[in-house]
XYZ file of C-alpha atoms in Angstrom:
544
model
C 0.209 -0.226 -0.081
C 1.336 3.418 -0.947
C 0.382 6.889 0.957
C -0.259 10.047 -1.482
C 0.601 12.921 0.523
C -1.310 15.808 -0.569
C 0.371 19.544 -0.153
C -1.977 21.951 1.533
C 0.443 24.749 1.869
C -1.432 27.750 0.358
C 0.421 29.547 -2.820
C 0.282 33.016 -3.305
C -1.005 32.541 -7.015
C -4.277 31.070 -5.062
C -7.138 32.958 -6.613
C -5.189 34.701 -9.320
C -7.349 35.779 -12.232
C -7.518 38.284 -14.983
C -9.900 41.255 -15.188
C -12.894 40.965 -17.629
C -12.265 43.030 -21.339
C -12.826 46.435 -20.371
C -16.963 47.932 -20.831
C -17.303 50.317 -18.943
C -17.808 52.815 -21.348
C -19.421 56.396 -21.143
C -22.555 54.874 -19.877
C -24.136 51.499 -19.535
C -20.972 50.011 -21.542
C -21.466 52.461 -24.780
C -18.832 54.365 -26.136
C -19.198 57.827 -27.073
C -19.842 56.989 -30.814
C -23.077 55.080 -29.476
C -23.721 57.767 -27.087
C -23.779 60.150 -30.053
C -25.606 57.881 -32.234
C -28.300 57.486 -30.046
C -28.412 61.250 -28.994
C -28.985 61.939 -32.560
C -31.663 59.272 -32.521
C -33.198 61.024 -29.687
C -33.473 64.144 -30.962
C -35.212 62.563 -34.253
C -37.746 61.147 -31.737
C -38.359 64.344 -30.507
C -39.285 66.280 -33.832
C -41.380 63.346 -35.004
C -43.568 63.454 -31.862
C -44.042 66.754 -31.763
C -44.488 67.844 -35.391
C -46.321 64.566 -36.359
C -48.840 64.859 -33.806
C -51.163 61.653 -32.845
C -50.357 58.666 -33.993
C -48.590 59.414 -37.172
C -45.958 61.067 -34.834
C -45.392 58.116 -32.205
C -45.881 55.589 -35.001
C -42.563 57.385 -36.500
C -41.092 57.921 -33.468
C -41.448 54.481 -32.332
C -39.862 52.891 -35.591
C -36.905 55.228 -35.536
C -36.262 54.467 -32.003
C -36.364 50.923 -33.314
C -33.893 51.517 -36.050
C -31.217 53.757 -33.711
C -31.731 51.230 -30.776
C -31.084 48.154 -33.015
C -27.891 49.693 -35.102
C -26.810 51.851 -31.983
C -27.269 49.472 -28.908
C -25.639 45.733 -29.599
C -21.874 45.022 -28.820
C -20.334 42.621 -31.311
C -16.970 40.725 -30.431
C -16.325 43.829 -28.200
C -17.136 46.239 -30.593
C -20.384 48.289 -31.414
C -22.312 47.595 -34.248
C -21.472 51.091 -35.506
C -17.686 50.308 -35.061
C -17.783 47.536 -36.970
C -19.848 49.315 -39.704
C -17.177 51.820 -40.021
C -14.225 48.936 -39.947
C -15.962 47.093 -42.832
C -16.636 50.663 -44.948
C -13.077 51.152 -44.656
C -12.233 47.846 -46.023
C -13.741 47.830 -48.722
C -12.792 51.737 -49.269
C -9.710 50.563 -49.404
C -10.162 47.549 -51.457
C -11.756 49.577 -54.350
C -9.030 52.073 -54.343
C -6.047 49.773 -54.790
C -4.829 50.579 -51.332
C -4.846 47.265 -49.646
C -2.290 45.990 -52.496
C 1.171 46.446 -51.936
C 4.114 46.278 -54.356
C 7.415 47.318 -53.076
C 8.381 50.304 -55.276
C 12.209 50.488 -54.918
C 13.267 46.777 -54.874
C 14.271 46.787 -58.998
C 12.453 43.273 -59.247
C 9.798 43.224 -62.215
C 6.376 41.659 -60.693
C 3.348 40.731 -62.588
C 0.340 40.026 -60.712
C -2.070 37.444 -62.345
C -5.268 35.950 -61.350
C -3.421 33.650 -59.425
C -1.124 36.032 -57.080
C 2.662 37.021 -58.165
C 5.176 36.279 -60.235
C 8.940 37.169 -59.680
C 11.231 37.628 -62.285
C 14.009 35.296 -61.741
C 17.245 37.950 -62.093
C 16.729 38.417 -57.948
C 20.171 39.218 -56.504
C 20.441 41.663 -53.604
C 23.967 42.447 -52.881
C 25.105 44.183 -49.666
C 26.623 47.887 -50.218
C 30.303 47.492 -49.342
C 32.004 48.252 -46.231
C 35.453 49.302 -45.270
C 37.028 46.854 -43.221
C 38.379 50.089 -40.918
C 34.670 51.109 -39.917
C 35.077 49.828 -36.252
C 31.980 51.574 -35.111
C 33.642 54.576 -33.233
C 35.860 56.793 -34.027
C 39.296 57.774 -32.172
C 37.205 59.337 -29.486
C 35.384 56.618 -28.531
C 32.148 58.327 -30.381
C 29.975 55.868 -32.168
C 29.972 56.594 -36.286
C 26.525 55.412 -37.546
C 27.154 53.888 -40.583
C 24.539 54.193 -43.820
C 21.475 52.345 -42.421
C 19.438 50.145 -44.674
C 15.530 50.741 -45.273
C 12.905 48.285 -44.835
C 10.570 47.865 -47.877
C 7.575 47.062 -45.727
C 3.776 47.359 -46.397
C 2.059 51.082 -45.579
C 3.805 53.470 -42.601
C 6.278 50.439 -41.925
C 8.716 51.507 -44.878
C 10.015 54.555 -42.552
C 11.834 51.993 -40.627
C 15.988 52.384 -41.207
C 17.921 49.745 -39.665
C 21.561 50.998 -38.300
C 24.565 48.928 -37.047
C 25.748 49.200 -33.476
C 29.180 48.592 -32.122
C 29.162 44.778 -31.453
C 27.249 44.582 -34.405
C 23.607 44.831 -33.393
C 20.834 46.199 -35.593
C 19.242 49.467 -34.838
C 15.885 49.912 -36.255
C 14.809 53.362 -36.129
C 11.120 55.127 -37.093
C 11.855 58.710 -37.925
C 8.209 59.145 -37.458
C 6.975 57.763 -34.309
C 10.935 59.012 -32.843
C 11.495 55.149 -31.620
C 14.116 53.248 -31.788
C 14.106 49.357 -31.585
C 15.960 46.421 -30.448
C 15.617 42.658 -30.844
C 17.241 40.046 -28.512
C 17.375 36.599 -29.276
C 16.447 34.945 -26.036
C 16.558 31.528 -24.872
C 15.117 29.765 -21.612
C 17.640 26.795 -20.028
C 14.811 25.386 -18.038
C 11.843 23.132 -18.694
C 8.791 25.240 -17.216
C 6.523 22.392 -17.964
C 8.447 19.931 -16.180
C 9.762 21.886 -12.831
C 7.514 21.329 -9.497
C 4.918 23.703 -8.449
C 7.459 25.586 -5.933
C 9.886 25.593 -8.565
C 7.334 27.053 -11.272
C 6.355 29.758 -8.695
C 10.146 30.814 -7.964
C 10.680 31.423 -11.582
C 7.463 33.008 -11.998
C 8.223 35.719 -9.255
C 11.994 36.261 -10.954
C 10.054 36.617 -14.266
C 7.540 39.307 -12.579
C 10.419 41.013 -10.929
C 12.404 40.835 -14.441
C 9.441 42.355 -16.025
C 8.913 45.103 -13.332
C 13.070 45.835 -13.996
C 12.422 46.063 -17.496
C 9.363 48.403 -17.573
C 11.539 50.480 -15.243
C 14.439 51.358 -17.794
C 14.159 55.062 -18.654
C 12.173 55.521 -21.911
C 10.664 51.779 -22.826
C 7.660 52.073 -24.420
C 6.751 48.186 -25.136
C 8.543 45.104 -24.581
C 7.452 42.220 -27.576
C 8.191 38.745 -26.367
C 7.657 36.353 -29.099
C 7.893 32.566 -29.502
C 7.764 31.423 -33.426
C 6.954 28.089 -34.351
C 8.720 27.376 -37.514
C 10.055 25.328 -40.197
C 13.892 24.998 -39.499
C 16.396 22.333 -42.047
C 16.902 19.357 -40.966
C 20.724 19.933 -41.411
C 20.497 22.956 -39.380
C 19.087 21.355 -36.246
C 21.774 18.630 -37.053
C 24.713 21.311 -37.049
C 23.179 22.414 -33.562
C 23.229 19.107 -32.258
C 26.922 18.684 -33.407
C 27.755 21.792 -31.888
C 25.946 20.853 -28.158
C 28.017 17.596 -28.348
C 31.182 19.590 -29.019
C 30.494 21.568 -25.921
C 29.397 18.888 -23.446
C 31.386 17.877 -20.715
C 34.112 15.778 -21.039
C 35.835 12.737 -18.651
C 38.765 10.432 -18.939
C 37.932 6.756 -20.089
C 39.444 4.897 -16.866
C 40.201 1.497 -19.538
C 41.583 3.748 -22.180
C 42.629 6.831 -21.063
C 41.213 8.460 -24.020
C 39.010 11.781 -23.277
C 35.166 11.165 -24.069
C 32.306 13.531 -24.376
C 29.484 12.910 -22.412
C 26.603 13.488 -24.921
C 25.870 11.709 -28.335
C 26.968 8.512 -29.342
C 29.506 8.409 -26.172
C 25.937 7.833 -24.138
C 23.914 5.350 -26.540
C 25.037 4.697 -30.069
C 22.055 3.606 -31.386
C 19.855 6.391 -30.475
C 22.618 9.006 -31.414
C 22.646 7.598 -34.947
C 18.929 7.393 -35.034
C 18.512 11.101 -34.738
C 21.446 11.601 -37.524
C 19.392 9.793 -40.093
C 16.166 11.217 -38.876
C 17.902 14.768 -39.068
C 19.437 14.206 -42.632
C 16.246 13.041 -44.071
C 14.323 15.739 -42.696
C 13.343 18.298 -45.365
C 12.304 20.571 -42.397
C 11.350 19.998 -38.672
C 9.394 22.392 -36.565
C 11.219 24.467 -33.858
C 10.797 27.400 -31.726
C 12.403 30.450 -31.939
C 12.043 33.548 -29.298
C 12.626 36.852 -29.615
C 12.084 40.363 -27.360
C 12.005 43.446 -29.054
C 12.492 46.577 -26.580
C 11.257 49.969 -27.820
C 12.320 52.939 -26.484
C 11.167 56.518 -27.076
C 13.482 59.432 -28.552
C 11.369 62.030 -26.766
C 11.488 60.614 -23.159
C 15.218 60.057 -23.517
C 15.987 63.262 -25.166
C 18.282 64.821 -22.592
C 20.144 61.681 -22.075
C 20.468 61.378 -25.984
C 21.679 65.016 -25.934
C 24.251 64.379 -23.298
C 25.268 60.911 -24.939
C 26.393 62.905 -28.595
C 22.994 63.689 -29.802
C 21.361 62.497 -32.615
C 21.120 59.300 -33.881
C 24.665 58.512 -32.438
C 23.335 59.772 -28.974
C 20.176 57.496 -29.648
C 22.530 54.407 -30.214
C 24.862 54.695 -26.990
C 21.467 54.945 -24.820
C 20.146 52.366 -26.450
C 23.265 50.344 -25.396
C 22.675 50.932 -21.936
C 19.263 49.656 -21.870
C 20.598 46.331 -23.756
C 22.843 45.974 -20.776
C 20.096 46.091 -18.479
C 18.015 43.661 -20.122
C 20.451 41.469 -20.371
C 21.223 41.506 -16.087
C 17.456 41.337 -15.249
C 16.540 38.170 -17.057
C 18.523 34.948 -15.818
C 17.335 35.253 -12.597
C 14.052 33.807 -14.287
C 15.865 31.041 -16.395
C 15.484 33.270 -19.262
C 19.064 34.945 -21.140
C 19.741 36.801 -24.047
C 21.268 35.005 -26.389
C 22.616 37.315 -28.821
C 21.265 41.025 -29.902
C 20.140 40.313 -33.481
C 22.104 42.083 -36.576
C 20.605 44.152 -39.232
C 20.633 40.833 -41.568
C 19.220 38.381 -38.886
C 16.809 40.803 -37.659
C 15.844 41.126 -41.684
C 15.712 37.208 -41.849
C 13.114 37.008 -39.097
C 10.937 39.727 -41.319
C 11.526 38.007 -44.129
C 10.824 34.443 -42.905
C 7.595 36.162 -41.251
C 6.234 37.192 -45.005
C 7.581 34.498 -47.039
C 7.365 31.536 -44.463
C 8.080 28.947 -47.406
C 11.827 30.040 -47.102
C 12.173 29.399 -44.031
C 14.137 26.412 -44.531
C 16.431 28.169 -47.193
C 16.753 31.024 -44.617
C 17.629 28.983 -41.886
C 20.830 27.565 -43.717
C 22.381 31.089 -44.067
C 24.487 31.656 -41.335
C 24.414 35.729 -42.430
C 21.058 36.158 -42.577
C 19.278 38.233 -45.336
C 20.240 41.841 -46.589
C 17.864 44.402 -44.800
C 16.648 45.504 -48.425
C 15.297 42.252 -49.069
C 13.124 41.866 -45.748
C 10.029 43.091 -46.961
C 7.201 41.136 -49.431
C 7.397 41.328 -52.793
C 3.613 41.302 -52.989
C 1.099 41.745 -50.123
C -2.690 41.944 -49.887
C -4.826 42.997 -47.099
C -8.572 41.945 -46.332
C -11.162 41.701 -44.250
C -10.248 38.462 -41.936
C -6.537 37.750 -43.726
C -3.449 39.096 -44.977
C -1.280 37.172 -47.982
C 1.846 37.493 -48.710
C 4.382 35.577 -51.102
C 2.300 32.930 -51.619
C 0.939 32.507 -47.945
C -2.097 33.510 -46.011
C -2.124 34.785 -42.248
C -4.794 35.253 -39.866
C -4.238 36.993 -36.695
C -6.160 36.455 -33.501
C -6.250 38.724 -30.316
C -6.397 36.949 -26.785
C -9.545 38.761 -25.625
C -10.265 37.190 -22.371
C -7.992 35.886 -20.267
C -8.589 33.199 -17.517
C -11.648 34.270 -15.633
C -11.356 31.934 -12.622
C -8.490 30.041 -10.835
C -5.219 31.160 -13.694
C -2.454 28.030 -14.110
C 0.701 28.786 -14.015
C 2.251 28.844 -17.764
C -1.394 28.748 -19.199
C -0.219 30.471 -22.609
C 2.061 27.190 -23.056
C -1.153 26.127 -24.629
C -0.805 28.575 -27.581
C 2.875 27.847 -28.026
C 3.008 24.264 -28.138
C -0.933 24.187 -30.172
C 0.448 22.245 -32.760
C 2.795 21.554 -35.407
C 2.002 24.205 -37.957
C 3.698 27.814 -38.579
C 2.606 30.282 -35.802
C 3.870 33.073 -33.704
C 2.115 34.007 -30.250
C 3.443 37.476 -28.928
C 2.924 39.194 -25.785
C 3.298 42.539 -25.559
C 3.936 44.862 -21.994
C 3.474 48.146 -22.034
C 4.826 49.980 -19.060
C 2.649 52.530 -17.389
C 3.417 55.173 -14.631
C 1.358 54.190 -11.038
C 0.112 57.757 -11.021
C -1.535 58.119 -14.084
C -2.600 54.459 -13.612
C -4.019 55.128 -10.287
C -5.684 58.246 -11.798
C -7.338 55.777 -14.811
C -7.921 53.304 -12.239
C -10.184 56.221 -10.219
C -11.894 57.342 -13.121
C -13.173 53.828 -14.016
C -14.756 53.735 -10.640
C -15.844 56.824 -10.891
C -17.647 55.970 -14.299
C -18.641 52.181 -13.191
C -20.547 54.160 -9.607
C -22.750 56.957 -12.185
C -23.233 53.849 -14.083
C -24.721 52.183 -11.247
C -26.733 54.989 -10.015
C -28.364 55.607 -13.558
C -29.250 52.015 -13.486
C -30.740 52.234 -10.226
C -32.965 55.371 -11.296
C -33.974 53.595 -14.714
C -35.226 50.840 -12.631
C -32.703 48.252 -14.524
C -31.622 44.894 -12.586
C -27.457 44.673 -12.006
C -25.992 41.871 -13.414
C -22.911 39.824 -11.885
C -20.945 40.700 -14.952
C -21.312 44.773 -14.286
C -20.785 43.515 -10.343
C -17.401 41.804 -11.526
C -16.199 44.932 -13.285
C -15.754 46.719 -9.983
C -14.576 43.689 -8.454
C -11.626 43.962 -11.416
C -11.321 47.533 -10.649
C -10.427 47.058 -6.966
C -8.005 44.311 -7.770
C -6.121 46.290 -9.589
C -5.936 49.340 -7.159
C -4.835 46.707 -4.728
C -1.961 45.407 -6.548
C -0.571 48.788 -7.663
C -0.861 49.714 -3.989
C 1.230 46.751 -2.891
C 4.093 47.729 -5.524
C 3.223 45.873 -8.941
C 4.508 47.167 -12.009
C 2.070 48.941 -13.564
C 1.718 47.358 -17.187
C -1.054 46.636 -19.941
C -0.475 43.272 -21.401
C -1.738 42.322 -24.953
C -1.357 38.791 -26.723
C -1.519 38.205 -30.151
C -1.290 35.159 -32.077
C -0.660 34.884 -36.186
C -1.368 31.787 -37.826
C 0.203 31.017 -41.346
C -0.678 28.487 -44.139
C -0.390 27.935 -47.805
C -4.168 27.234 -48.438
C -7.609 28.111 -46.798
C -7.910 24.024 -45.965
C -4.477 24.270 -44.235
C -5.879 27.643 -42.445
C -9.197 26.229 -40.970
C -6.884 22.988 -39.805
C -4.698 25.407 -38.052
C -7.307 27.600 -36.412
C -9.085 24.653 -35.489
C -6.210 23.605 -33.437
C -5.497 27.442 -31.766
C -8.851 27.583 -30.862
C -9.134 24.079 -28.993
C -5.603 25.396 -27.120
C -7.478 28.398 -26.114
C -10.681 26.383 -24.791
C -8.183 24.391 -22.714
C -6.078 27.437 -21.764
C -9.613 29.091 -20.636
C -9.091 32.154 -22.899
C -10.907 33.522 -25.920
C -10.033 34.441 -29.469
C -10.881 37.278 -31.637
C -10.017 37.582 -35.402
C -8.532 41.086 -36.021
C -11.383 41.912 -38.803
C -10.225 44.674 -40.641
C -7.014 45.367 -39.241
C -5.448 42.018 -40.300
C -2.293 43.870 -42.008
C -1.469 46.040 -38.685
C -1.930 42.957 -36.806
C 0.197 40.651 -38.374
C 3.197 43.188 -38.755
C 2.189 43.155 -34.493
C 2.387 39.653 -33.855
C 4.468 38.020 -36.921
C 7.460 40.653 -36.928
C 10.161 41.578 -34.396
C 9.348 44.848 -34.947
C 7.244 46.048 -31.363
C 4.763 47.563 -33.814
C 1.566 47.414 -31.696
C -0.976 49.793 -33.943
C -4.211 48.476 -32.924
């Protein structure tokens, strides 16, 4: 007979839950557009009653009230019907004017758009501009010497991004319009969170919370994007990584032969080693997970520091180097570390594979990445529910509802490991000033109180959902008062496929994973281009 020991110790994460999607609105959960629309309806109703008399005026008023109420009151997927009408009309207008389709103007590549998509000319060769060997990145006084930047040829507003190379080889993407700088790190986790004990998971989560607070507290940080991308890498690339890990493994001296033996690969189990090698040699591509962290810095907020560091782009890069060091030192305690900061070419490779998933195998075999000028798509088209590029179609979702009951540690892994199909999960962290966050919380509470007073006067019954909103606001205030970092979190998921059938199958797996995580997914209708850029590319652009 065996006895099962149950751990009755309480956990600091007991009762942890996320607030519902905000629906307080201006009044009764309605936004300003709804209030204005219904206000216009009320004016028309009064005019009908006064001018039409009885019974014609009352009938006209009743019909007007029905029409305005049916259009102005309903909310679908968190948005009012009026907002959806505006989104659909905007999408149709862009389609009629051809603004939903993108062709690079400066690529120098001949393209022909036919009924089945796009055909590229076979003479596509992009060569990096030559750089002098004496370009060390700094002058004799130690100041950064910015080299000529490359331009990312991307759809719409994203084409303004310029990519510089900083001392040490890291890329610095600069947006001269938004006045933002972006640095991107390749990150890795050296522990398996799902295989650890609950106590160890708690420890890592506590360390990660501290790391988030530290990064959010770095001067000038606007947004942080943390992403995990399930992609396809060549079998040869995985084999090279495996052989490198063997060569880096610990060694021991065989007491019988006196030879030095590596404690990995064939020395441990020749059969399994050879089986893995044969499988990787035969495999064209295998699903792997790539992780990155994009840190977006504000040039405006860092103006004084940039001025003292050398002004202009030179001073901005010096400031970015300091922020990068702070990020590197904040992560290790949580089991996460910065492997490297992406160079311009490796950053361009990430962007390129986002638009062209079919090229993942080929690009993974290149050690030097992709030229910045060739990172963007040769063709892209935006529609109401999808974004298409280079023969692939993409659909982006937003996690609109997080677990409403007890949230399990690591629940987002259900999205990351939802299946062996191309998808990217991006978590955005937007720091907020604690004082401003508390004031926003107070205003939301005041709005809730006003709505509750109006509901009482009109005799409307209080619902549990309405009461839960106040609980969420009180919980947020309590957490801010306890010293938690004021962060606004957004989670986006992009699924990529090469046919509608493949897309439907992958989305079905994703929705099943969302149900297991007790979350709700929402398609970003009418915003697929911006949503794709936010979720699938490492540029930290959250413009939705």
